[in-house]
mmCIF file of C-alpha atoms and ligand atoms in Angstrom:
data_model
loop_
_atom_site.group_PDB
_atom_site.id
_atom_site.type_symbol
_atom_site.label_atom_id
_atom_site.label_comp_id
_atom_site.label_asym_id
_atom_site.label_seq_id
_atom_site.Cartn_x
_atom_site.Cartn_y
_atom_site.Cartn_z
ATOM 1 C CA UNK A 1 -150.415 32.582 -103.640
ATOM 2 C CA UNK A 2 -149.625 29.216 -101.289
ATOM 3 C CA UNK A 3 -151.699 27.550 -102.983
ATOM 4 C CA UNK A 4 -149.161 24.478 -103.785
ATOM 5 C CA UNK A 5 -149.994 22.350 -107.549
ATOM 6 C CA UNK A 6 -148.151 18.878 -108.242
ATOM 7 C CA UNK A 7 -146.253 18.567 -110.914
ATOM 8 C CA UNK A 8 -145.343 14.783 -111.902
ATOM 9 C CA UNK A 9 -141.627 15.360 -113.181
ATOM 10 C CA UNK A 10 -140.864 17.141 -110.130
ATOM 11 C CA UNK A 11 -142.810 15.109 -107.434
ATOM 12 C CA UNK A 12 -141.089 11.799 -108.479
ATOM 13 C CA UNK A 13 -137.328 13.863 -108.765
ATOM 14 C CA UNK A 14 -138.170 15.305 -105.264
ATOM 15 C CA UNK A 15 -138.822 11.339 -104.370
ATOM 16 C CA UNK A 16 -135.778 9.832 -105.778
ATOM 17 C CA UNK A 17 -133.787 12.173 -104.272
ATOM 18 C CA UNK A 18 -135.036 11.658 -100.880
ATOM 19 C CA UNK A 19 -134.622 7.815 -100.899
ATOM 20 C CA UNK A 20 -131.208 8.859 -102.203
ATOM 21 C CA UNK A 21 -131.207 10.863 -99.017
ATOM 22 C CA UNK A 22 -132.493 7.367 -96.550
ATOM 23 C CA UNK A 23 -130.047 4.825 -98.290
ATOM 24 C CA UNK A 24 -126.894 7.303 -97.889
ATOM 25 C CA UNK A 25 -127.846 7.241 -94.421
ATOM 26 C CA UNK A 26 -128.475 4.013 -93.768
ATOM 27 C CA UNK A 27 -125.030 3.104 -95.205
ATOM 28 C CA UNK A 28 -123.528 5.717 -92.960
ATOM 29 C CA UNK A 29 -125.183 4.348 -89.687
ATOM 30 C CA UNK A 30 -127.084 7.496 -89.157
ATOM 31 C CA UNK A 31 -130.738 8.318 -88.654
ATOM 32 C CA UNK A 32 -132.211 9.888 -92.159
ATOM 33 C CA UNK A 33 -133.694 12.778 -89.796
ATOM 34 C CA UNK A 34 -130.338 14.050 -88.709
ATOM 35 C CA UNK A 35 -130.036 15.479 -92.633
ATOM 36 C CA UNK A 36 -131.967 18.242 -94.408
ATOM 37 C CA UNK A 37 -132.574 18.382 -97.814
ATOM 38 C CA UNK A 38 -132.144 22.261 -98.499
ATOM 39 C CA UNK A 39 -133.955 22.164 -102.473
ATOM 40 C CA UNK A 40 -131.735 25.229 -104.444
ATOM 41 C CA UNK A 41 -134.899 26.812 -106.187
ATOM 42 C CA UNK A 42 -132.163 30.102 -107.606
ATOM 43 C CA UNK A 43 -133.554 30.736 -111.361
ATOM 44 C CA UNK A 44 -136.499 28.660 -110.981
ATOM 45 C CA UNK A 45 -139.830 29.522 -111.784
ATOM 46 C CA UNK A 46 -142.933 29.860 -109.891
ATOM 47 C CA UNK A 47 -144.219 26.741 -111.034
ATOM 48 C CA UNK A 48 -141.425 25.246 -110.085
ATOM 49 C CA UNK A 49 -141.681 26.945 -106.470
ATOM 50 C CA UNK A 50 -145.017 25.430 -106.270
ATOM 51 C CA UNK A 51 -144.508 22.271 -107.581
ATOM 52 C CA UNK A 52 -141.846 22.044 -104.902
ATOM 53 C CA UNK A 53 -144.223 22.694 -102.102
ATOM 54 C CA UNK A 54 -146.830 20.750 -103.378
ATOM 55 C CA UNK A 55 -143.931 17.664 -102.919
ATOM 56 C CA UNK A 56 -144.005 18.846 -99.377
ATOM 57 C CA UNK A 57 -140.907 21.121 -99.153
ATOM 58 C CA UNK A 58 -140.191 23.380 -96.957
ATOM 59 C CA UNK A 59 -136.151 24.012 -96.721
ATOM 60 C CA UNK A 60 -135.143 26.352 -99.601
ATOM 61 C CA UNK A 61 -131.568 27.529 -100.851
ATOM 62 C CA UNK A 62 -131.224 30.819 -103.029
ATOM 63 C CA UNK A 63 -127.886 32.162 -104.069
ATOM 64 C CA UNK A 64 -129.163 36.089 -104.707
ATOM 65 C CA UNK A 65 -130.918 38.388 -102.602
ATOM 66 C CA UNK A 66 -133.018 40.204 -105.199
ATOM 67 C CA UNK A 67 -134.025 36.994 -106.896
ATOM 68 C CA UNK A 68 -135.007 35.200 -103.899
ATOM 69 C CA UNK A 69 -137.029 37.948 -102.285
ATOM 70 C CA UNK A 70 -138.943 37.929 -105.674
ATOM 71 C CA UNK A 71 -139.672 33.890 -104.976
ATOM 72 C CA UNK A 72 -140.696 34.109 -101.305
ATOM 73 C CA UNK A 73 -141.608 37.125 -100.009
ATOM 74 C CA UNK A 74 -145.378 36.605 -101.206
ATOM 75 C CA UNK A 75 -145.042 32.807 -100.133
ATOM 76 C CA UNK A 76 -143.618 34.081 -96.740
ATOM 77 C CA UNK A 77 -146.846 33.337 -94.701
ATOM 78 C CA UNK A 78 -147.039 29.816 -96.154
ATOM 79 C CA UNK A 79 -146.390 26.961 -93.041
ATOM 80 C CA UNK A 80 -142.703 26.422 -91.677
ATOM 81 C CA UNK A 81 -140.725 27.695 -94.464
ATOM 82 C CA UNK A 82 -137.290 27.811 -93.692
ATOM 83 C CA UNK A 83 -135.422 29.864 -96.213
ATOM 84 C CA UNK A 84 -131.702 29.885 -96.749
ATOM 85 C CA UNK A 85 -129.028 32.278 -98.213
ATOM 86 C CA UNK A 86 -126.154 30.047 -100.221
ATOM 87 C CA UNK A 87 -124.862 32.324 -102.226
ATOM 88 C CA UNK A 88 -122.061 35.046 -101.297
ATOM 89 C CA UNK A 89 -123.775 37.914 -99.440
ATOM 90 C CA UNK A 90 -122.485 42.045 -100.276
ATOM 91 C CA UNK A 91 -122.275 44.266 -97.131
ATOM 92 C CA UNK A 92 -124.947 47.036 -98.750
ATOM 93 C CA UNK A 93 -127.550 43.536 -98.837
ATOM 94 C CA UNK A 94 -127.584 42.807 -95.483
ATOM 95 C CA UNK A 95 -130.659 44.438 -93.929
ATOM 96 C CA UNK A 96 -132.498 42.310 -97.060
ATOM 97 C CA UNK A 97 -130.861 39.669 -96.393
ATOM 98 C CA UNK A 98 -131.862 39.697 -92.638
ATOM 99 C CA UNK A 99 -135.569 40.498 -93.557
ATOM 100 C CA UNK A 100 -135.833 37.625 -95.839
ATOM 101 C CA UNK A 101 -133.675 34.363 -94.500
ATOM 102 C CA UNK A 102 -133.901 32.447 -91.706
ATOM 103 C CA UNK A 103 -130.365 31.164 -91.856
ATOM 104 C CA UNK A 104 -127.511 32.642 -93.723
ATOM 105 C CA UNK A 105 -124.754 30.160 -94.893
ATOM 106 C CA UNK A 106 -122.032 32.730 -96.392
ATOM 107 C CA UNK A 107 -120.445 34.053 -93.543
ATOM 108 C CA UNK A 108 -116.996 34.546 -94.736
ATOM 109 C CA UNK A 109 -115.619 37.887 -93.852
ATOM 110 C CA UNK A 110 -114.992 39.874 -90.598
ATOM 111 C CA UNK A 111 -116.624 42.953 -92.371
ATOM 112 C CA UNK A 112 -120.113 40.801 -92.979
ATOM 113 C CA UNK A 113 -119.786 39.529 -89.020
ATOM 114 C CA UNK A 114 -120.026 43.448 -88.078
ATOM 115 C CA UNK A 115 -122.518 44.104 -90.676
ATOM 116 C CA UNK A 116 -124.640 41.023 -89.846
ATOM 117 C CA UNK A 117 -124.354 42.076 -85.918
ATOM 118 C CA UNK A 118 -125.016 45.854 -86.472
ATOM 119 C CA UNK A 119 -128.470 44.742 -88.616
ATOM 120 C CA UNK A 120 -129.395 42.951 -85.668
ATOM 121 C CA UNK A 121 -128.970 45.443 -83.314
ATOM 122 C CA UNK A 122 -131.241 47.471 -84.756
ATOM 123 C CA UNK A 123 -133.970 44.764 -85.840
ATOM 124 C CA UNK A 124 -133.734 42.309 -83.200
ATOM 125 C CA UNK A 125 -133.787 40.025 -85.631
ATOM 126 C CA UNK A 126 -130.614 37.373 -85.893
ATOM 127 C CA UNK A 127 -130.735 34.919 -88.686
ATOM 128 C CA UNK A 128 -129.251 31.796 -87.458
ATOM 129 C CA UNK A 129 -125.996 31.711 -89.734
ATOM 130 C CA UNK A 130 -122.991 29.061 -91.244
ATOM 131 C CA UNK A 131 -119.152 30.141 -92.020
ATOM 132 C CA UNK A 132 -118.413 29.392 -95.365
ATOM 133 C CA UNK A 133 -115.129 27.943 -95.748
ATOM 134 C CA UNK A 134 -112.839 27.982 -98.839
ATOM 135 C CA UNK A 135 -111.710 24.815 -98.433
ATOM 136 C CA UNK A 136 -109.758 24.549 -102.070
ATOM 137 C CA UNK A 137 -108.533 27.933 -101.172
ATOM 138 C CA UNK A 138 -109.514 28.597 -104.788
ATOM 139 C CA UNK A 139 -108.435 32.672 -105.686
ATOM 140 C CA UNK A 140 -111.915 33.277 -107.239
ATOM 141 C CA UNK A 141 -114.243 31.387 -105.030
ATOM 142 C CA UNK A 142 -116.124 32.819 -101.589
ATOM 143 C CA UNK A 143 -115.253 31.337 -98.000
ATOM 144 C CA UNK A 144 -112.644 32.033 -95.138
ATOM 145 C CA UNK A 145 -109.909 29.945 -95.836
ATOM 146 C CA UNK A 146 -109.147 26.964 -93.907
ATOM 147 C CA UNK A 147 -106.545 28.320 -91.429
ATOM 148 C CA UNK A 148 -108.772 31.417 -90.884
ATOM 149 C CA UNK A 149 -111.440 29.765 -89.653
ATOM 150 C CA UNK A 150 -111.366 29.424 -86.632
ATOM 151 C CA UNK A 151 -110.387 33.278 -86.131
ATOM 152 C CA UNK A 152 -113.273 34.165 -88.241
ATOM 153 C CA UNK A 153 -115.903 31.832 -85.977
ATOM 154 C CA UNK A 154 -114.410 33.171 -82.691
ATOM 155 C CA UNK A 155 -115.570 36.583 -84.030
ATOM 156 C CA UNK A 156 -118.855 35.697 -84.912
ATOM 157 C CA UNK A 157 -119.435 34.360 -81.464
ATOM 158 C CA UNK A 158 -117.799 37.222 -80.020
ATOM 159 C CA UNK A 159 -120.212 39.393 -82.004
ATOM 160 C CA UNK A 160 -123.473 37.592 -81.094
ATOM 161 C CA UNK A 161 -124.036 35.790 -83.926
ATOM 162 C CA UNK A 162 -125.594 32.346 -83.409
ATOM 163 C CA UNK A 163 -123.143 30.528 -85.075
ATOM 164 C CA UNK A 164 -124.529 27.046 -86.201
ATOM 165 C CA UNK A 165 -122.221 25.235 -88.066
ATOM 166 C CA UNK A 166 -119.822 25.299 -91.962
ATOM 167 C CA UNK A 167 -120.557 25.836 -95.424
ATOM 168 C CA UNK A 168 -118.477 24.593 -98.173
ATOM 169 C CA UNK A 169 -118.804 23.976 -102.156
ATOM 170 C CA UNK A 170 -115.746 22.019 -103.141
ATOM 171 C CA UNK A 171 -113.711 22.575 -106.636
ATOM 172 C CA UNK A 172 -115.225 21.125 -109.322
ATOM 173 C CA UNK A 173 -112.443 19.216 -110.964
ATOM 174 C CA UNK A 174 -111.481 17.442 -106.966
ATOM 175 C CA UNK A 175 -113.024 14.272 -105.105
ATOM 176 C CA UNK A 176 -114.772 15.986 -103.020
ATOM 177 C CA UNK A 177 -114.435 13.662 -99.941
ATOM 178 C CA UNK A 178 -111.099 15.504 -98.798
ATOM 179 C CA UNK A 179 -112.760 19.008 -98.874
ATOM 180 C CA UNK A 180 -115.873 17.111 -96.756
ATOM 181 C CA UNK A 181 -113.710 15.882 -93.982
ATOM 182 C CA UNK A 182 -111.661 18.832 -93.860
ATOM 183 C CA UNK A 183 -115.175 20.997 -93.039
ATOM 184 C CA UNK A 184 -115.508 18.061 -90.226
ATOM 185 C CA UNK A 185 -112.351 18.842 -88.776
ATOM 186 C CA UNK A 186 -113.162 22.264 -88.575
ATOM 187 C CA UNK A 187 -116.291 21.937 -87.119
ATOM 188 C CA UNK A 188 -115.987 19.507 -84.433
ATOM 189 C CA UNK A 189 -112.470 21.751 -83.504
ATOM 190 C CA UNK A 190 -114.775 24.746 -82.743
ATOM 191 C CA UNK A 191 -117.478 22.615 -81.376
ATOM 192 C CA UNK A 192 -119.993 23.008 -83.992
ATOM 193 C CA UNK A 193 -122.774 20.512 -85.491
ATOM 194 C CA UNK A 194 -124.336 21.713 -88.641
ATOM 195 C CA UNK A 195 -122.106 20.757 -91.746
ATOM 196 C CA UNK A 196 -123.960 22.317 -95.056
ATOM 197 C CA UNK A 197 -122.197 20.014 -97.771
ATOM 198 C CA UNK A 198 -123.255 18.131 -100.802
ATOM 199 C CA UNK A 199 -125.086 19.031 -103.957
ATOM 200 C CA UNK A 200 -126.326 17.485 -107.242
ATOM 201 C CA UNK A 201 -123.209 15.460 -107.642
ATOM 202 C CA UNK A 202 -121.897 14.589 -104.470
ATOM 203 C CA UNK A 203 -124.954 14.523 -101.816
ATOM 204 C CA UNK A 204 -124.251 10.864 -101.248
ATOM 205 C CA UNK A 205 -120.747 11.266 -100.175
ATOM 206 C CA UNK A 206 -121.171 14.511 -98.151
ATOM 207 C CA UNK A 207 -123.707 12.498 -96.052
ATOM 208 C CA UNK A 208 -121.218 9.664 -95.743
ATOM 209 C CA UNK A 209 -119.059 12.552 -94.221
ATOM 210 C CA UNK A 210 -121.407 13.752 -91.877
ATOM 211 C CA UNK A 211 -123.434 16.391 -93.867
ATOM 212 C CA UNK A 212 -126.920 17.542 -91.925
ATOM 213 C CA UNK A 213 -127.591 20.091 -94.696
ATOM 214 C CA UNK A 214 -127.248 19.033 -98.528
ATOM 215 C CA UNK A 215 -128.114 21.577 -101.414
ATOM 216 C CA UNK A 216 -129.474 20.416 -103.677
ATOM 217 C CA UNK A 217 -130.883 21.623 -107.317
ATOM 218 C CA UNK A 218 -130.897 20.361 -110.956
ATOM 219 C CA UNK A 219 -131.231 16.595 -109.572
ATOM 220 C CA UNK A 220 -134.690 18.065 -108.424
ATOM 221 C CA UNK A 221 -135.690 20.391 -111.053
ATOM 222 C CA UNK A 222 -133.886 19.795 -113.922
ATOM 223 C CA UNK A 223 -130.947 22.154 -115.389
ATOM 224 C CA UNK A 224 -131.446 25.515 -114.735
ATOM 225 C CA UNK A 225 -133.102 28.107 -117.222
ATOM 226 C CA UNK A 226 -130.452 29.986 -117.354
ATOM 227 C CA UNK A 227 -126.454 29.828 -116.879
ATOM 228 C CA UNK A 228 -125.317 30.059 -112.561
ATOM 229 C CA UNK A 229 -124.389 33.009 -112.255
ATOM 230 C CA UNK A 230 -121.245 34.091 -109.732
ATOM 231 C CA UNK A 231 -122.119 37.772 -109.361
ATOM 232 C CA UNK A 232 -122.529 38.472 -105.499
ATOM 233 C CA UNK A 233 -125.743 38.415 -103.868
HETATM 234 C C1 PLP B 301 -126.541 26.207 -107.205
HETATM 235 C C2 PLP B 301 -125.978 25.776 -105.917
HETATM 236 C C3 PLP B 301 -126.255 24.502 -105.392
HETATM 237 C C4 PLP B 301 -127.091 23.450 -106.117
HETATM 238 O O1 PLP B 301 -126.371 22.961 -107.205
HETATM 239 P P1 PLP B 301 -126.873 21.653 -108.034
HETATM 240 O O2 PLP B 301 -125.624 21.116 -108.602
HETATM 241 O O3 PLP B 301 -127.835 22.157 -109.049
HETATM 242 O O4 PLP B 301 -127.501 20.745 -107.072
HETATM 243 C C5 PLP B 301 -125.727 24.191 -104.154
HETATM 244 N N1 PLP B 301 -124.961 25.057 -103.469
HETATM 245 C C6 PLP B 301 -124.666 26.297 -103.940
HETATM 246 C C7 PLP B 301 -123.821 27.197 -103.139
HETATM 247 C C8 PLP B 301 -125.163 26.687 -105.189
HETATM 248 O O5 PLP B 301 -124.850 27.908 -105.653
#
């Protein structure tokens, strides 16, 4: 099942992106090791998976529980995955979610801190995890708003969650530079590194704002299959 096969399309996308990745940083005075590409494999399919780890991935981004147990669990034992919930996370998905991902970046709710904690209490096991912050403060979309933030990452410490940085998906229709620096702000306020920003569109700038995580998914496999979905996790 690990058995990784190269696909041409995808190898040279994964390529591009990645010298995308070097020049950004370069421009930005920073070392192209301090970012991560996290590739967004939600709606993929397996060859796609493959293909992906046959161009030497290993960081992956999935916006649904169900779905992305169905991509990884099998591909689980495979070497130093690192797999990563982006997509908003339901209370009654938690111990899944905590089976499955090594680092969840939808923290965004005082309810999901106590779930989070409580799963980990009884596992032992505590995905490192990011705040997601609603920096639009857009009615429909997931994240703490910005002058919650802070409250909500004092309570994740407080509960024993290790707390590793911010998570934010700016409006569409908005430069997204303003909602970047605003997720710096918050960060270095509350003393945290890891800024999770950037995606097809915008990687570029994100890392010119100081992103060490950037998501990204149809500039390495192509549009989706089938239309994002919003439903919860
Ligand atoms: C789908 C998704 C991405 C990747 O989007 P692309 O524009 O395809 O790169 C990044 N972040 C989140 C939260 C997503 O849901």
């Amino acid at each position: 099942m690990t058995s990784s096969s190269s696909d041409p399309v995808i190898t040279s996308s994964f390529e591009a992106v990645r010298r995308k990745i070097a020049r950004a940083c370069r421009i930005a005075g920073r070392a192209p090791e301090t970012v991560t590409l996290v590739a967004v494999t939600k709606t993929q399919s397996d060859a796609a998976l493959e293909a992906a780890l046959g161009a030497g991935q290993r960081v992956f981004g999935e916006n649904r529980v169900q779905e992305a147990r169905a991509h990884w669990m099998s591909r689980r034992a495979g070497p130093g995955l690192e797999l990563r919930l982006i997509g908003p996370l339901q209370t009654n998905k938690v111990a899944d979610a905590v089976a499955l991902f090594d680092v969840i970046e939808t923290v965004d709710r005082v309810k999901l801190v106590e779930a989070l904690a409580m799963e980990a209490a009884k596992t032992g096991r505590n995905p490192r995890v990011l705040v997601q912050v609603n920096t639009g403060a857009e009615p429909q979309k997931a994240g703490v708003l910005p002058e919650e933030a802070d409250a909500l990452i004092a309570s994740a410490r407080a509960a024993g969650l290790a707390v590793e940085g911010l998570m934010c998906v700016p409006p569409v229709d908005e430069a997204p530079g303003l909602h970047f620096a605003l997720l710096r702000k918050i960060a270095r306020r509350n003393g945290l590194s890891g800024l999770s920003m950037g995606m097809s569109g915008d990687f570029e700038v994100a890392i010119r704002f100081g992103a060490t995580h950037v998501r990204v998914g149809s500039a390495l496999f192509g549009e989706r299959r089938t239309p994002e979905t919003t439903a919860p996790a």
